[in-house]
Coordinates of C-alpha atoms in Angstrom, one line a residue:
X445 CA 15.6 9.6 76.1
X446 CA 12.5 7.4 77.7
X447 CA 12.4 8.0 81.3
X448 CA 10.2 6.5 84.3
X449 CA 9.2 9.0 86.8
X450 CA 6.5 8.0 88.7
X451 CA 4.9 10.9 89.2
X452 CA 4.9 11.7 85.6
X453 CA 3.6 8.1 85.1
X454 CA 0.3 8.9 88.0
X455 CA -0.6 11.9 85.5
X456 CA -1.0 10.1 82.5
X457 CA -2.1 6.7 83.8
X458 CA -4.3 8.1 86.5
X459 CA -5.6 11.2 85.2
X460 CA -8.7 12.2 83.5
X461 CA -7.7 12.4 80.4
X462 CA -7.1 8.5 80.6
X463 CA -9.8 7.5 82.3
X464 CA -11.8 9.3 79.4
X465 CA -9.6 7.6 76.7
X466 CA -9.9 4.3 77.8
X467 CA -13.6 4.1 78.2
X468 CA -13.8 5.5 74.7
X469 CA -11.5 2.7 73.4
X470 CA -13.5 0.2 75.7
X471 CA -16.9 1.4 73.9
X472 CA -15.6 1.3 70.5
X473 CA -14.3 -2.1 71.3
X474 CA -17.5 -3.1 72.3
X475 CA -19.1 -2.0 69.1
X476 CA -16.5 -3.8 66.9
X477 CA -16.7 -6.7 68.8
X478 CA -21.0 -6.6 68.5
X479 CA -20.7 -6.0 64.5
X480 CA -17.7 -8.6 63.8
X481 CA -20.2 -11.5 66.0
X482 CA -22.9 -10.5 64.3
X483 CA -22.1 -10.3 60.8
X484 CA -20.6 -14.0 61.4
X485 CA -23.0 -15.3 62.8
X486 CA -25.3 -13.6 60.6
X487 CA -29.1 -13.4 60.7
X488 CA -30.5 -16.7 59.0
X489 CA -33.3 -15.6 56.1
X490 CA -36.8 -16.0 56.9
X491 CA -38.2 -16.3 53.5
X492 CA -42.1 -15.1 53.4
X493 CA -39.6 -12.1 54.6
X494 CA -38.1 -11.5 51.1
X495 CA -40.7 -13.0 49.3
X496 CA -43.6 -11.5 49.6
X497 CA -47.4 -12.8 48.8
X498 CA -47.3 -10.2 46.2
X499 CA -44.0 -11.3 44.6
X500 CA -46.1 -14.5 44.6
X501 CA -49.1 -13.7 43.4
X502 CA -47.3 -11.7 40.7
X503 CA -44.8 -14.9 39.3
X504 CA -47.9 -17.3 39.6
X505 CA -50.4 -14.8 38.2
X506 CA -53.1 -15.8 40.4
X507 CA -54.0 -14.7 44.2
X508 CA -52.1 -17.2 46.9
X509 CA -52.8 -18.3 50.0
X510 CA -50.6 -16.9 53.1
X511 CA -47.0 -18.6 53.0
X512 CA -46.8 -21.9 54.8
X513 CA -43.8 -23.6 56.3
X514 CA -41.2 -23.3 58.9
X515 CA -37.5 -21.9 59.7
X516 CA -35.8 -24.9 61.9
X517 CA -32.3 -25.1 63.7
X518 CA -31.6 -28.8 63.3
X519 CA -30.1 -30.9 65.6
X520 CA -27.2 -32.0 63.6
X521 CA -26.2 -28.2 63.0
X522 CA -27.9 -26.9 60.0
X523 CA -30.7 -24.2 59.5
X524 CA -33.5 -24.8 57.1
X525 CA -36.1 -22.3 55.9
X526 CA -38.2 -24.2 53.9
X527 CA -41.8 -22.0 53.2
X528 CA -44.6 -22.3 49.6
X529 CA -47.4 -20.4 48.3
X530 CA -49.9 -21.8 46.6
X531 CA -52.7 -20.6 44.6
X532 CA -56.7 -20.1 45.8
X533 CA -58.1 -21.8 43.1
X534 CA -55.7 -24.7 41.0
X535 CA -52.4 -26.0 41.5
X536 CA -49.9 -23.7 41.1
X537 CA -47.5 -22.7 43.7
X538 CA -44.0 -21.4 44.4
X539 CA -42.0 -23.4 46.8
X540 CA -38.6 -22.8 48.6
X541 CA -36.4 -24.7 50.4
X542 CA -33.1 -22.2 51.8
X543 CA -30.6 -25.0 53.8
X544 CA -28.0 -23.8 56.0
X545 CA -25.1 -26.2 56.4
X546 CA -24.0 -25.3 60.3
X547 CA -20.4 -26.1 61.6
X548 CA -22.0 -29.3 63.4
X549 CA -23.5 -30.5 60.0
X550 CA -20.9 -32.9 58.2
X551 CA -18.4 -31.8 55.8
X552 CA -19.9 -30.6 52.8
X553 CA -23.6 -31.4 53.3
X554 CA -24.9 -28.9 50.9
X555 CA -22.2 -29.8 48.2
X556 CA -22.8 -33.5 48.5
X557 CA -26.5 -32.9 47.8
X558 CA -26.4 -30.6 45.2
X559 CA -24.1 -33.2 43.2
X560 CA -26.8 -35.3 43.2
X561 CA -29.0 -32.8 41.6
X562 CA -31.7 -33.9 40.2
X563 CA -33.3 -36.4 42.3
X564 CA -35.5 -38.2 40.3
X565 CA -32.3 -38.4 37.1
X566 CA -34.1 -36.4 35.0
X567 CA -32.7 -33.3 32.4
X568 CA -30.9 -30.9 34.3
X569 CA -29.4 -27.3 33.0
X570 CA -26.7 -25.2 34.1
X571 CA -27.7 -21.6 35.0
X572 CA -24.4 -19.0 34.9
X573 CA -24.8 -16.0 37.0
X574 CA -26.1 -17.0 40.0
X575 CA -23.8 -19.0 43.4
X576 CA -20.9 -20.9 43.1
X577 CA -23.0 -23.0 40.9
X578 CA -26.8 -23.5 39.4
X579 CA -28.7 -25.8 37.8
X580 CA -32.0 -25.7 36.6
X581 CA -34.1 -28.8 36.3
X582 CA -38.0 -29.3 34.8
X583 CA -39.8 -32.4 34.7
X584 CA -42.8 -33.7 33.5
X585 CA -45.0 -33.2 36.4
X586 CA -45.7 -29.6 36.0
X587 CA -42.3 -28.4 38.7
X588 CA -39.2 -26.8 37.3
X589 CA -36.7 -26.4 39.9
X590 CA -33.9 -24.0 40.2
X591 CA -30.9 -25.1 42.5
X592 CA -28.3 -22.5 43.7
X593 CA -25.2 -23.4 46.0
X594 CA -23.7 -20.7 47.5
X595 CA -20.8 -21.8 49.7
X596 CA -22.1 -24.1 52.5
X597 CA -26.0 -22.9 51.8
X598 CA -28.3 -24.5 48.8
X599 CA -31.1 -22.9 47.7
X600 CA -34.1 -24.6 45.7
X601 CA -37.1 -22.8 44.3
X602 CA -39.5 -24.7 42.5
X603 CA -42.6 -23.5 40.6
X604 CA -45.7 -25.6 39.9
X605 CA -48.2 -25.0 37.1
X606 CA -46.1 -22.5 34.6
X607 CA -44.2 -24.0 31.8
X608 CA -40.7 -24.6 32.3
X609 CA -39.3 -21.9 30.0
X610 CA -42.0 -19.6 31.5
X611 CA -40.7 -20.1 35.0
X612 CA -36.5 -20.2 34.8
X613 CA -36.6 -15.8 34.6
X614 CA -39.0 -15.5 37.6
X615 CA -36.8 -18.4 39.3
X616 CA -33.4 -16.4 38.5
X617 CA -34.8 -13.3 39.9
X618 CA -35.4 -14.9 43.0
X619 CA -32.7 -16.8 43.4
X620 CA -31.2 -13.1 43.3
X621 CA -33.2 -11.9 46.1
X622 CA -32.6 -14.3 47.8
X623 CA -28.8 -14.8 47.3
X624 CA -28.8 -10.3 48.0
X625 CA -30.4 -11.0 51.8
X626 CA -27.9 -14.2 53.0

């Protein structure tokens, strides 16, 4: 049988022992708490991060400039890391665009413009493997494009100056490093 004494009650509610057990519970609180916000809010890819000049240099098969571009919060609620390397000499390059469809951005941004994949009409082809979906899309001026959706994020790598079927593999594979750090 449960009974109230309060002096019993000052022991176990006052005592060290308590103190010590709830400042433990508080701390690991604390730490849950930190690790749940942050792997929801999750750290937003910086591209030239994961994709290194060397990866560059070694898809393109020339030497690259440094990456140029930008990571932006927009206004309406999205994040965009949108960054390209392109060769010394000629015109090849590798060029990314990562979009981040934010809670303020409206309802199925990223979707939306992935159904409308490819802009210009042209040949599209679907890529298994990689997303929720993939499509992969060449065209006549020298850039195949890979497009990966991946819940509310849409990824586009493009390569300039390879042949298409020489540039889907290098596009897949990162499309897969890419997809590993989201």
């Amino acid at each position: 049988m449960w009974r109230c004494d309060p002096v019993i009650l000052r022991l176990e509610f006052h005592g060290d022992d308590f103190m010590r057990r709830t400042l433990v519970a508080f701390a690991i609180s604390i730490i849950i708490c930190a690790r749940v916000s942050s792997a929801t809010a999750g750290e937003k890819i910086n591209i030239p991060k994961v994709v290194t000049k060397s990866d560059a240099e070694k898809i393109l098969g020339v030497p690259v400039k440094d990456a140029k571009g930008r990571n932006q919060n927009g206004t309406d609620g999205y994040y965009d890391s949108e960054w390209s390397y392109h060769a010394i000499n000629g015109d090849k390059a590798l060029i990314f665009d990562v979009l981040y469809a934010g809670r303020e951005a409206p309802p199925h941004l990223t979707q939306t413009m992935f159904s409308v994949l490819p802009a210009d009409g042209g040949k599209s082809m679907r890529v298994d493997g990689l997303g929720d979906k993939a499509i992969f899309c060449p065209n006549e001026t020298g850039m195949a494009m890979l497009h990966v959706l991946k819940g509310d994020i849409l990824i586009t790598i493009g390569i300039h100056g390879l042949p298409a079927n020489a540039a889907l593999n290098p596009e897949k594979s990162l499309a897969t490093k890419i997809l590993a750090n989201l």
